[in-house]
XYZ file of C-alpha atoms in Angstrom:
713
model
C -13.262 -24.803 0.231
C -9.833 -24.810 1.696
C -8.828 -21.842 3.237
C -12.116 -20.364 3.398
C -14.766 -19.213 6.670
C -18.181 -19.122 6.350
C -20.347 -16.667 8.278
C -23.634 -17.100 8.229
C -25.950 -14.898 8.236
C -29.943 -14.173 7.246
C -31.419 -11.660 4.699
C -32.446 -11.298 1.385
C -28.773 -10.007 0.401
C -26.230 -12.658 1.959
C -22.796 -9.924 1.250
C -25.282 -6.731 2.785
C -26.226 -8.692 5.826
C -22.444 -10.009 6.245
C -21.206 -6.312 5.786
C -23.914 -5.484 9.095
C -22.382 -8.722 10.876
C -18.747 -7.990 10.704
C -18.654 -4.246 11.786
C -21.829 -4.905 14.737
C -19.062 -7.835 15.769
C -16.186 -6.708 15.199
C -14.348 -8.485 12.859
C -14.227 -5.702 11.076
C -13.592 -1.972 11.555
C -14.957 -0.185 8.326
C -16.664 -1.643 5.388
C -14.166 -1.145 3.258
C -11.672 -3.440 1.668
C -14.790 -5.875 2.812
C -15.718 -7.155 -0.431
C -12.820 -8.059 -1.617
C -12.873 -11.133 0.601
C -15.975 -12.935 0.269
C -15.137 -15.368 -2.150
C -18.536 -17.041 -2.836
C -21.731 -17.817 -0.137
C -24.087 -20.907 0.169
C -27.838 -20.864 0.759
C -28.057 -23.557 4.306
C -31.682 -23.173 5.091
C -33.950 -21.364 6.810
C -33.795 -18.185 5.124
C -29.702 -18.074 6.465
C -26.658 -18.914 3.965
C -22.841 -19.533 4.398
C -20.835 -15.530 2.812
C -17.542 -17.633 1.784
C -14.473 -15.417 2.518
C -10.707 -16.152 2.080
C -8.874 -16.518 5.544
C -5.699 -14.463 5.004
C -7.442 -11.868 2.835
C -9.363 -11.167 6.377
C -6.797 -11.114 8.364
C -4.934 -9.111 6.270
C -8.147 -6.698 6.397
C -8.143 -7.031 10.410
C -4.351 -6.131 11.087
C -4.939 -2.683 8.467
C -7.757 -2.258 10.281
C -6.715 -2.445 13.821
C -9.571 -4.737 14.781
C -7.638 -6.442 17.515
C -8.662 -5.389 21.088
C -11.948 -3.247 20.107
C -14.880 -2.928 22.387
C -18.017 -3.504 21.884
C -20.461 -0.208 22.567
C -21.901 -1.877 25.484
C -18.666 -2.339 27.833
C -19.243 -0.068 31.060
C -16.293 2.288 30.995
C -15.834 3.032 35.745
C -18.621 3.962 37.933
C -18.378 0.911 40.386
C -17.089 2.349 43.553
C -14.927 -0.746 44.399
C -13.627 1.211 47.527
C -16.175 -0.218 49.631
C -15.526 -3.458 47.429
C -14.987 -7.272 49.071
C -12.964 -8.289 47.534
C -11.877 -12.503 47.140
C -8.500 -13.455 45.984
C -8.827 -16.979 44.363
C -5.734 -18.581 44.058
C -3.653 -21.012 41.962
C -4.114 -25.203 44.061
C -0.212 -25.661 44.200
C 0.756 -29.414 42.794
C 3.483 -32.131 43.747
C 3.827 -32.032 40.801
C 4.943 -28.693 40.138
C 9.104 -28.228 39.400
C 10.123 -26.091 42.621
C 11.788 -23.504 40.976
C 7.859 -22.793 39.663
C 6.788 -23.243 43.304
C 9.542 -20.329 44.256
C 8.236 -18.371 41.832
C 4.722 -18.642 42.785
C 5.329 -18.289 46.701
C 6.962 -14.940 45.681
C 4.781 -13.409 43.657
C 1.692 -14.398 45.565
C 3.831 -12.450 48.756
C 3.930 -9.155 46.498
C 0.240 -9.040 45.286
C -0.648 -10.280 48.966
C 1.914 -6.913 50.094
C -0.229 -4.682 47.689
C -3.267 -5.728 48.432
C -2.919 -5.249 52.335
C -1.269 -1.988 52.048
C -4.588 -1.090 50.365
C -8.333 0.178 50.900
C -9.674 -3.286 49.736
C -10.648 -5.786 51.785
C -9.227 -8.764 51.048
C -10.054 -12.414 51.975
C -7.654 -15.614 50.289
C -8.948 -18.843 49.314
C -7.543 -21.454 47.262
C -9.430 -22.169 43.930
C -9.648 -25.563 45.034
C -11.390 -24.794 47.815
C -14.427 -21.808 47.132
C -17.542 -22.235 47.941
C -20.153 -20.461 45.663
C -21.457 -19.533 49.034
C -17.374 -17.694 49.550
C -18.663 -16.249 45.827
C -21.766 -14.864 47.477
C -20.194 -12.569 50.157
C -18.004 -11.162 47.594
C -18.212 -8.598 45.243
C -15.550 -9.059 43.648
C -13.479 -11.603 42.229
C -9.499 -11.694 41.689
C -8.324 -14.854 40.684
C -4.281 -15.819 40.928
C -2.887 -18.019 38.713
C -3.183 -18.736 35.011
C -5.722 -19.210 32.188
C -6.876 -22.681 33.374
C -7.482 -21.907 37.762
C -9.535 -18.356 36.159
C -11.459 -20.050 34.054
C -12.675 -22.594 36.950
C -13.275 -19.495 39.326
C -15.230 -18.294 36.528
C -17.577 -21.308 35.886
C -18.485 -21.049 38.748
C -19.430 -17.079 39.059
C -23.424 -16.128 38.991
C -24.943 -12.608 39.577
C -22.504 -10.109 37.548
C -19.662 -11.367 40.574
C -17.012 -9.228 37.966
C -13.713 -10.982 37.583
C -10.431 -9.994 36.652
C -6.869 -11.925 36.912
C -2.936 -11.683 37.888
C -0.562 -13.795 36.086
C 1.339 -15.864 38.843
C 4.354 -16.624 35.891
C 4.156 -13.784 33.901
C 8.043 -15.027 32.975
C 6.620 -18.204 31.419
C 2.603 -17.890 30.466
C 0.997 -15.099 28.420
C -1.996 -15.515 30.039
C -5.010 -14.816 28.101
C -7.082 -13.897 30.660
C -4.564 -12.343 33.022
C -3.807 -9.274 31.891
C -2.595 -8.383 35.699
C 0.763 -8.950 37.404
C 2.777 -8.614 40.738
C 4.109 -5.634 39.288
C 1.579 -3.849 37.990
C -1.179 -4.623 40.836
C -0.541 -1.171 42.515
C -2.152 0.768 39.258
C -4.586 -1.807 38.994
C -5.509 -0.925 41.510
C -5.316 3.084 41.723
C -7.578 1.847 37.551
C -10.057 0.460 40.197
C -10.734 3.583 42.455
C -10.311 5.848 40.011
C -12.969 4.135 37.587
C -9.975 4.300 34.538
C -11.320 0.675 33.877
C -14.194 -0.665 32.017
C -15.757 -4.366 31.891
C -16.632 -6.721 29.767
C -20.043 -8.809 29.699
C -18.530 -12.448 27.851
C -21.123 -15.287 26.995
C -20.423 -18.088 27.710
C -21.119 -21.165 25.486
C -24.242 -23.231 26.151
C -24.162 -26.601 25.026
C -26.455 -29.715 25.620
C -25.272 -33.472 24.614
C -28.181 -36.079 23.943
C -27.424 -40.271 23.518
C -28.467 -42.389 20.713
C -31.457 -43.173 22.392
C -32.498 -39.104 22.367
C -31.936 -38.373 26.441
C -30.656 -34.656 27.132
C -28.026 -33.587 29.707
C -26.908 -29.818 30.445
C -23.042 -29.695 29.810
C -21.322 -27.265 31.846
C -21.475 -23.596 29.818
C -17.706 -22.986 28.107
C -16.525 -18.887 28.682
C -13.635 -19.929 26.284
C -13.435 -23.587 23.961
C -15.592 -26.784 23.802
C -13.641 -29.704 21.347
C -14.635 -33.149 20.621
C -12.175 -35.546 19.557
C -11.506 -38.861 19.553
C -8.288 -40.041 21.778
C -7.648 -43.221 19.727
C -3.625 -43.587 18.177
C -3.941 -41.863 14.915
C -7.240 -42.101 15.001
C -9.827 -39.531 13.068
C -12.343 -37.949 14.623
C -15.303 -38.233 12.093
C -18.558 -35.622 13.456
C -21.039 -34.578 11.501
C -21.819 -31.204 11.280
C -25.170 -29.074 10.990
C -26.108 -25.320 10.510
C -29.663 -24.642 9.655
C -30.410 -26.792 7.467
C -26.856 -27.883 5.855
C -24.992 -31.417 6.875
C -22.056 -32.487 6.956
C -19.866 -35.582 7.874
C -16.092 -34.580 8.337
C -13.097 -36.450 9.134
C -10.566 -34.427 10.695
C -7.966 -33.693 13.062
C -10.997 -32.523 15.809
C -13.358 -29.649 16.246
C -12.564 -26.133 18.270
C -15.694 -24.118 19.103
C -14.855 -20.967 20.873
C -15.980 -18.010 22.099
C -15.615 -14.361 21.472
C -13.663 -14.258 24.805
C -10.862 -11.863 26.087
C -8.016 -14.476 24.558
C -8.046 -12.051 21.066
C -5.742 -12.464 19.293
C -3.455 -14.829 21.694
C -6.390 -17.140 21.823
C -6.062 -21.216 20.969
C -8.636 -20.617 17.718
C -6.774 -17.505 16.798
C -3.549 -19.788 16.656
C -4.926 -22.101 15.434
C -6.128 -20.403 12.717
C -9.497 -18.783 13.144
C -10.086 -15.244 12.441
C -10.697 -12.301 15.386
C -14.350 -11.924 16.254
C -15.120 -8.587 18.677
C -14.698 -9.718 22.319
C -18.162 -10.047 24.156
C -20.402 -10.673 20.644
C -23.023 -13.754 21.013
C -21.060 -15.396 17.967
C -19.394 -18.651 18.126
C -16.853 -20.052 16.027
C -16.166 -23.473 14.811
C -13.198 -25.306 13.400
C -12.709 -28.487 12.330
C -8.835 -29.362 12.317
C -7.792 -30.875 9.313
C -11.038 -32.229 7.693
C -11.819 -33.605 3.917
C -12.370 -30.208 2.177
C -15.605 -32.341 -0.028
C -17.530 -34.948 0.466
C -17.681 -38.934 -0.908
C -19.571 -37.139 -3.907
C -16.748 -34.530 -4.382
C -18.538 -31.753 -3.267
C -17.336 -28.962 -1.344
C -17.351 -29.201 2.927
C -18.275 -25.536 3.546
C -18.592 -25.736 8.129
C -15.621 -26.896 8.035
C -14.283 -23.026 9.756
C -17.644 -21.251 9.789
C -19.097 -17.842 12.411
C -22.085 -17.866 13.257
C -24.988 -16.462 15.917
C -27.589 -19.134 16.130
C -27.762 -22.790 17.420
C -25.939 -25.814 15.108
C -25.390 -28.964 16.309
C -22.166 -31.336 16.214
C -23.028 -35.605 16.198
C -20.668 -37.973 16.793
C -20.235 -40.815 14.276
C -17.474 -41.195 16.300
C -15.660 -45.501 15.323
C -13.157 -45.439 18.854
C -12.500 -43.268 21.776
C -14.750 -39.586 20.779
C -14.630 -37.233 23.900
C -15.598 -33.787 24.429
C -13.940 -31.397 26.480
C -14.714 -27.837 28.345
C -12.338 -24.674 28.707
C -9.055 -27.352 27.563
C -9.688 -30.119 29.914
C -11.529 -33.713 28.781
C -15.579 -33.411 30.108
C -16.908 -37.322 29.309
C -17.149 -39.650 26.225
C -19.102 -38.248 23.070
C -19.566 -42.321 21.811
C -21.395 -42.255 18.167
C -24.893 -40.985 18.439
C -24.665 -38.474 20.439
C -25.277 -34.806 19.475
C -24.103 -31.259 21.178
C -27.088 -28.970 20.110
C -24.746 -25.679 20.910
C -26.189 -22.099 21.550
C -24.482 -18.751 21.278
C -24.789 -16.138 23.704
C -24.793 -17.998 27.207
C -25.137 -15.986 30.435
C -22.310 -14.033 30.847
C -19.449 -13.552 32.804
C -18.590 -9.214 33.712
C -14.589 -8.737 33.356
C -11.945 -5.825 34.293
C -10.273 -5.048 31.517
C -7.577 -1.958 32.709
C -8.068 -0.064 28.956
C -9.601 3.550 28.189
C -12.904 2.698 26.103
C -10.612 4.633 23.250
C -10.516 2.127 21.067
C -13.986 2.491 20.205
C -14.002 5.522 17.955
C -15.955 5.336 14.549
C -13.593 3.635 11.697
C -14.517 6.680 9.174
C -13.588 9.417 12.015
C -10.296 7.843 12.099
C -7.754 9.812 10.312
C -5.214 8.239 8.108
C -1.841 9.920 7.988
C -1.509 9.722 4.256
C 1.769 9.309 2.972
C 3.569 9.096 5.947
C 7.708 10.212 5.645
C 9.291 6.585 5.467
C 12.257 6.390 4.284
C 12.569 6.102 0.359
C 16.909 4.505 0.456
C 17.332 6.753 -2.600
C 20.531 8.524 -3.055
C 21.292 11.918 -4.035
C 22.575 10.919 -7.459
C 19.708 8.831 -8.142
C 17.734 11.837 -7.408
C 19.722 14.103 -9.716
C 19.231 11.596 -12.215
C 15.280 10.988 -11.675
C 14.884 14.895 -11.479
C 16.644 14.753 -15.362
C 14.098 11.989 -16.847
C 11.080 13.779 -19.509
C 7.956 14.097 -17.109
C 10.207 16.030 -15.034
C 11.236 18.317 -16.523
C 7.839 18.697 -18.704
C 6.511 20.329 -15.363
C 6.446 23.821 -15.999
C 7.660 26.650 -13.656
C 4.327 26.730 -10.826
C 3.197 23.960 -11.646
C 2.703 20.824 -9.471
C 2.785 16.818 -10.552
C 3.064 13.380 -9.166
C 5.030 10.344 -10.917
C 5.123 7.292 -9.817
C 8.811 5.323 -9.107
C 9.032 1.680 -8.971
C 12.351 1.215 -7.470
C 14.120 -2.321 -7.811
C 16.665 -3.398 -5.576
C 20.283 -4.494 -7.912
C 18.959 -8.576 -6.745
C 15.398 -7.489 -7.461
C 14.896 -8.566 -3.616
C 12.457 -5.836 -3.156
C 10.327 -2.984 -5.317
C 9.597 0.075 -3.393
C 6.599 1.953 -4.763
C 7.469 5.467 -4.287
C 5.455 9.077 -5.342
C 7.309 11.777 -6.543
C 6.131 15.383 -6.417
C 7.530 17.407 -8.218
C 7.041 21.168 -8.370
C 8.207 22.779 -12.127
C 11.227 24.880 -11.940
C 12.302 23.865 -8.407
C 15.243 20.719 -7.873
C 13.800 18.393 -6.757
C 14.854 16.822 -4.002
C 14.621 14.085 -1.397
C 11.467 15.270 0.931
C 9.314 15.964 -2.208
C 9.567 12.121 -2.541
C 7.379 9.727 -0.260
C 8.032 5.794 0.315
C 3.933 4.512 -0.223
C 5.414 0.615 0.023
C 8.081 -2.042 -0.426
C 6.813 -4.807 -1.859
C 9.823 -8.796 -0.971
C 10.460 -10.840 -3.575
C 7.989 -8.475 -7.056
C 7.562 -11.144 -9.590
C 6.274 -8.142 -11.615
C 7.258 -4.418 -12.488
C 3.513 -3.473 -11.491
C 2.319 -6.364 -9.239
C -1.343 -5.801 -9.271
C -1.708 -8.337 -6.345
C 0.428 -7.232 -3.708
C -0.304 -3.661 -4.502
C -4.686 -4.333 -3.649
C -3.181 -5.538 -0.764
C -1.819 -2.260 0.634
C -3.631 0.241 2.920
C -5.994 1.629 1.127
C -5.263 5.666 0.883
C -1.138 3.922 -0.722
C -3.227 1.054 -2.349
C -5.508 4.258 -4.307
C -2.170 6.550 -4.769
C -0.543 3.810 -6.492
C -3.476 2.829 -8.666
C -4.290 6.170 -10.048
C -0.478 7.292 -10.371
C -0.561 4.548 -12.973
C -3.321 4.615 -14.325
C -3.112 8.289 -15.756
C 1.185 7.506 -16.588
C 4.081 9.698 -16.010
C 5.741 6.931 -14.247
C 9.118 6.109 -13.972
C 11.380 2.764 -13.365
C 14.484 2.163 -11.874
C 17.592 -0.035 -11.582
C 20.807 -0.327 -10.867
C 20.918 3.099 -11.184
C 19.069 3.207 -14.515
C 16.731 5.603 -14.844
C 14.006 5.401 -17.872
C 10.299 7.303 -17.723
C 7.436 6.573 -19.888
C 4.436 9.485 -20.764
C 1.459 8.221 -21.866
C 1.081 11.572 -23.713
C 3.841 11.262 -26.049
C 4.806 7.193 -26.401
C 1.782 5.573 -27.787
C 2.284 2.247 -28.670
C 5.443 2.407 -26.844
C 6.991 -0.812 -24.473
C 7.683 0.252 -21.210
C 9.470 -1.240 -18.587
C 8.343 -4.723 -17.718
C 9.731 -6.757 -15.693
C 11.328 -8.730 -18.083
C 13.698 -5.591 -19.029
C 14.787 -5.210 -15.237
C 15.400 -8.858 -14.672
C 17.302 -8.768 -18.216
C 19.593 -6.138 -16.676
C 20.214 -7.653 -14.038
C 21.173 -10.481 -14.864
C 23.300 -8.744 -17.541
C 24.808 -7.405 -14.857
C 25.296 -9.941 -12.347
C 27.391 -12.074 -14.738
C 29.697 -9.400 -16.217
C 28.050 -8.738 -20.053
C 28.946 -4.764 -19.190
C 32.389 -5.018 -20.031
C 35.803 -4.336 -21.291
C 35.118 -6.061 -24.770
C 32.318 -3.756 -25.621
C 32.592 -1.124 -28.097
C 29.673 -1.661 -30.496
C 26.452 -2.827 -28.961
C 22.772 -2.694 -29.639
C 19.558 -4.012 -29.282
C 16.613 -5.044 -31.289
C 12.884 -3.694 -30.278
C 15.096 -1.015 -28.385
C 10.869 -0.546 -26.429
C 11.725 2.303 -23.764
C 15.377 1.792 -24.657
C 15.831 0.924 -20.242
C 18.842 -1.771 -21.455
C 20.570 0.238 -24.217
C 20.755 3.093 -21.618
C 21.969 -0.030 -19.363
C 24.575 -0.621 -22.093
C 25.353 2.877 -22.702
C 26.037 3.760 -18.787
C 27.933 0.830 -17.508
C 30.525 -1.067 -20.898
C 32.726 2.867 -20.210
C 34.813 1.246 -23.097
C 31.617 1.752 -25.811
C 32.681 3.579 -29.230
C 29.194 2.922 -30.776
C 24.746 2.584 -29.799
C 22.891 0.919 -32.136
C 18.772 0.424 -31.453
C 16.053 -0.706 -33.836
C 12.318 -0.973 -33.285
C 9.582 -1.155 -35.538
C 7.752 1.984 -33.077
C 9.094 5.012 -34.668
C 7.502 7.051 -31.304
C 9.633 3.908 -29.442
C 12.826 5.546 -31.041
C 11.807 8.697 -29.580
C 10.523 8.026 -26.228
C 14.430 5.742 -26.104
C 16.701 7.913 -27.838
C 14.989 10.471 -25.218
C 15.414 8.645 -22.450
C 18.890 8.023 -23.775
C 19.816 11.944 -23.697
C 20.545 12.709 -19.894
C 23.602 9.885 -20.462
C 24.761 10.150 -23.957
C 28.810 10.827 -24.560
C 30.270 12.675 -26.454
C 32.993 10.111 -27.436
C 29.517 7.266 -27.864
C 28.267 7.641 -31.575
C 23.854 6.677 -31.789
C 22.413 4.915 -34.701
C 18.449 4.329 -34.010
C 16.988 2.363 -37.491
C 13.371 1.988 -38.177
C 12.979 -1.636 -38.233
C 12.377 -5.312 -38.562
C 14.887 -7.727 -37.281
C 18.966 -7.771 -37.328
C 19.924 -7.454 -40.790
C 19.999 -3.877 -40.752
C 22.870 -3.342 -37.742
C 25.743 -4.086 -39.059
C 28.966 -6.046 -36.599
C 28.425 -5.563 -32.800
C 30.150 -7.218 -29.762
C 26.786 -7.593 -27.806
C 23.821 -8.345 -29.645
C 20.709 -7.588 -26.633
C 17.200 -8.867 -27.425
C 14.098 -8.741 -25.740
C 11.570 -9.232 -27.795
C 8.090 -10.916 -27.743
C 8.203 -14.400 -26.453
C 4.896 -16.044 -26.533
C 4.944 -18.930 -29.339
C 1.115 -19.482 -31.382
C -1.216 -22.685 -32.814
C -0.252 -22.284 -36.148
C -2.883 -20.745 -37.821
C -4.138 -18.081 -35.223
C -2.626 -15.277 -37.848
C -0.573 -12.386 -36.500
C -0.612 -10.718 -32.328
C 1.903 -8.668 -30.444
C 2.507 -11.197 -27.852
C 3.787 -13.586 -30.460
C 7.547 -13.518 -30.298
C 9.291 -17.022 -31.674
C 10.158 -15.625 -35.182
C 12.200 -13.328 -34.039
C 13.878 -15.916 -31.907
C 14.595 -17.961 -34.925
C 15.895 -14.628 -36.913
C 18.393 -14.198 -34.233
C 19.249 -17.647 -34.206
C 19.986 -18.047 -37.537
C 21.609 -15.044 -38.338
C 22.681 -13.495 -35.655
C 26.275 -14.918 -35.114
C 27.141 -13.460 -38.819
C 26.617 -9.841 -37.077
C 29.164 -10.458 -34.057
C 32.673 -8.978 -34.380
C 34.806 -11.881 -35.418
C 38.026 -9.460 -34.455
C 36.002 -10.371 -30.568
C 36.293 -13.837 -28.951
C 33.914 -12.413 -26.350
C 31.270 -11.412 -28.317
C 28.067 -12.339 -27.384
C 24.254 -12.227 -28.263
C 21.998 -11.980 -25.035
C 18.133 -13.095 -25.433
C 15.172 -13.320 -23.044
C 12.485 -15.992 -23.901
C 9.556 -17.465 -22.168
C 9.749 -21.400 -20.939
C 6.524 -21.169 -23.236
C 8.540 -20.831 -25.735
C 10.790 -23.567 -25.133
C 9.848 -26.276 -28.204
C 10.081 -23.633 -30.874
C 13.861 -22.854 -29.586
C 15.528 -26.390 -29.162
C 13.821 -26.502 -32.851
C 16.159 -23.665 -34.039
C 19.263 -24.998 -32.380
C 18.862 -28.351 -33.363
C 21.716 -29.591 -35.189
C 23.774 -25.752 -34.657
C 26.558 -27.518 -33.892
C 28.485 -23.797 -34.020
C 26.311 -22.410 -30.745
C 27.755 -22.115 -27.757
C 24.653 -21.664 -25.629
C 24.961 -20.413 -21.816
C 21.377 -20.121 -19.387
C 22.889 -16.805 -17.241
C 19.423 -17.283 -14.939
C 15.880 -17.886 -14.863
C 12.827 -16.142 -13.206
C 8.908 -17.955 -12.707
C 7.716 -14.765 -12.966
C 3.253 -14.640 -13.399
C 1.862 -14.420 -17.581
C 0.835 -10.384 -17.410
C -0.836 -9.761 -20.270
C -4.138 -8.547 -22.161
C -5.809 -11.762 -21.695
C -8.960 -9.855 -23.917
C -5.578 -10.944 -26.699
C -5.892 -14.373 -25.958
C -8.734 -16.678 -27.244
C -9.705 -19.434 -25.210
C -8.099 -22.015 -28.244
C -5.049 -19.779 -27.863
C -4.944 -20.284 -23.948
C -5.393 -24.112 -24.972
C -2.664 -24.495 -27.221
C -0.535 -22.851 -24.067
C -1.610 -25.356 -21.628
C -1.575 -28.095 -22.997
C 1.677 -27.949 -25.600
C 3.412 -25.095 -24.347
C 3.558 -25.796 -20.589
C 2.286 -22.586 -19.458
C 1.577 -23.453 -15.551
C -2.011 -23.207 -13.723
C -1.437 -21.796 -9.824
C -4.047 -21.185 -7.095
C -4.583 -17.543 -7.561
C -5.783 -17.198 -3.569
C -2.226 -18.718 -2.492
C 0.037 -17.023 -5.718
C -2.502 -14.118 -6.497
C -2.022 -14.664 -10.305
C -3.252 -17.641 -12.279
C -0.779 -18.223 -15.032
C 2.698 -18.538 -14.730
C 5.846 -18.911 -16.914
C 9.617 -18.791 -16.438
C 11.654 -16.427 -18.046
C 15.367 -17.300 -19.480
C 17.828 -15.479 -20.410
C 20.512 -16.565 -22.118
C 23.271 -15.811 -23.964
C 24.809 -17.299 -27.262
C 28.720 -17.161 -28.572
C 30.387 -18.412 -31.596
C 31.837 -21.588 -30.744
C 35.474 -21.853 -30.881
C 37.448 -24.636 -32.432
C 39.299 -26.152 -30.099
């Protein structure tokens, strides 16, 4: 399965076993959110399961829980007296191919290191890394490696008997140095930490492997601290392997296989940068990743071992046809011809690596107090805050009471959605300090984007969900503010992505201009569009609004009240269609727009009948004295076939497409039966996307068009 990681667990309850594995190995700090990462599980035999986890969700959770760098409970804090230690300084070997500038940097840095060590009380012996013998290591009680990761891994591979080691980066300006956390500049502080016990020791288990040839003859493979890889070195040749975990076996064709221990490389490791997930430093787990593998077998069954994590032995068998080889720690070891196999065993002998940090990351998740409602800049102007305070939901808070209200603030260009909490006190003027920014979502495609909100940190996510569930929310775009109150606005369509997209398009294309004296909206809902017209059309003399719901008219008039002008007349009609609106300069319609198959009955989402009426009769209501008089209507790509039929042969219509926006189809799916859904997909072009990637499965395109009377030339 694409973009999933399989976690090999044992137990009657695979999900619970995964939770336990994740916490014990510092894959997650808390169980909260782990269930949302699981997308399935599959038995692999021997009482084991692969719990399939969405990689992107897990990485996002790991980021939120800040698991990178968590130390195991076994990490030893100080405790050793390094004042009486014999330090072996293993230095990188200078090759003739190294550029002169790099040699100079190396020598300058080494001179600084030796000067600092000479001034300390630690006895030092310096040896080039390629000349170190086991006897040199036996005579030392502490090893410092000066060079890069390659030098560190070479020296570490020879360490036995628990001799601790740390790394000094010889070229920090050019190399990150995953294992080399000390530089010449920080060495003095590191030595002081050694002398005062301000360090910890990590036991990093090596990967153990045994290679077998096609005749079954076995030979040990040098243990790997960092990684083991398999790759066909033939030009543009696939690496063919048979992966085996418990009783499950899969044939893979890939660009290579990387097998990595959970070592100190952390988030900067080759495995992580290649698409792996974070596994706690020093854990006994191994992560196996195939690069660009075939996702299914020849029968179309999904391959689940393309990326998995296990603490049990597993096998990699070569099916190579060309020049397949294997290596450890980034260096090639030898051939891996067809019929050969590697038995990979986690939890080999460990390397004791010194980390110069306090063990503060090990605070249990439940003991970490989150900062509730952190004070982030909400970006609201004083004028906007005043408008918000005049809404019904704010004014209805009685003196002495407190109420939290959800605010959805769209940027004028729809590039971001800010979700805020208003903490309103009755009888007290709302101020900036009583508004908290919970989240900012870039490029929103819904006014209430549930997928993105679900990925917020848990505190913000729950605040937003609870506020929205209990109603009382305010919407703001382009200075236009409306509210929705569930206690009064039953059966009223509140603002949606259609609404704010409509207002954005009207403003962007100059529809709100000085030629508009009379404007009408059909199906006003909560009144946000007609309110935008009232505020933006400065020459306005009259507004007219209709809706079939009396509560909608009440809601609209309530939202209009704070900005009504004495010179502007207001008329509201509890009516269907456009027959009662009279003559106008601007006619606005944001109708229901989802078509239905013939004989499917009446549904609140079906709206092409109103579109037909507007196309058929709308011109009769446009002011003939105003050449700019127009109809602006929003419809869906799902209704394109119907719309094309409605306008066919209408030579008197001048139609201009103002804007389009592709959005998820966000409706009450209990209202859509399978027959209707199939009709939308097969006949109307409802787009299906991978919801694991895009967050939502069904998509369509909103279209804002302007219709005018075509004038004869």
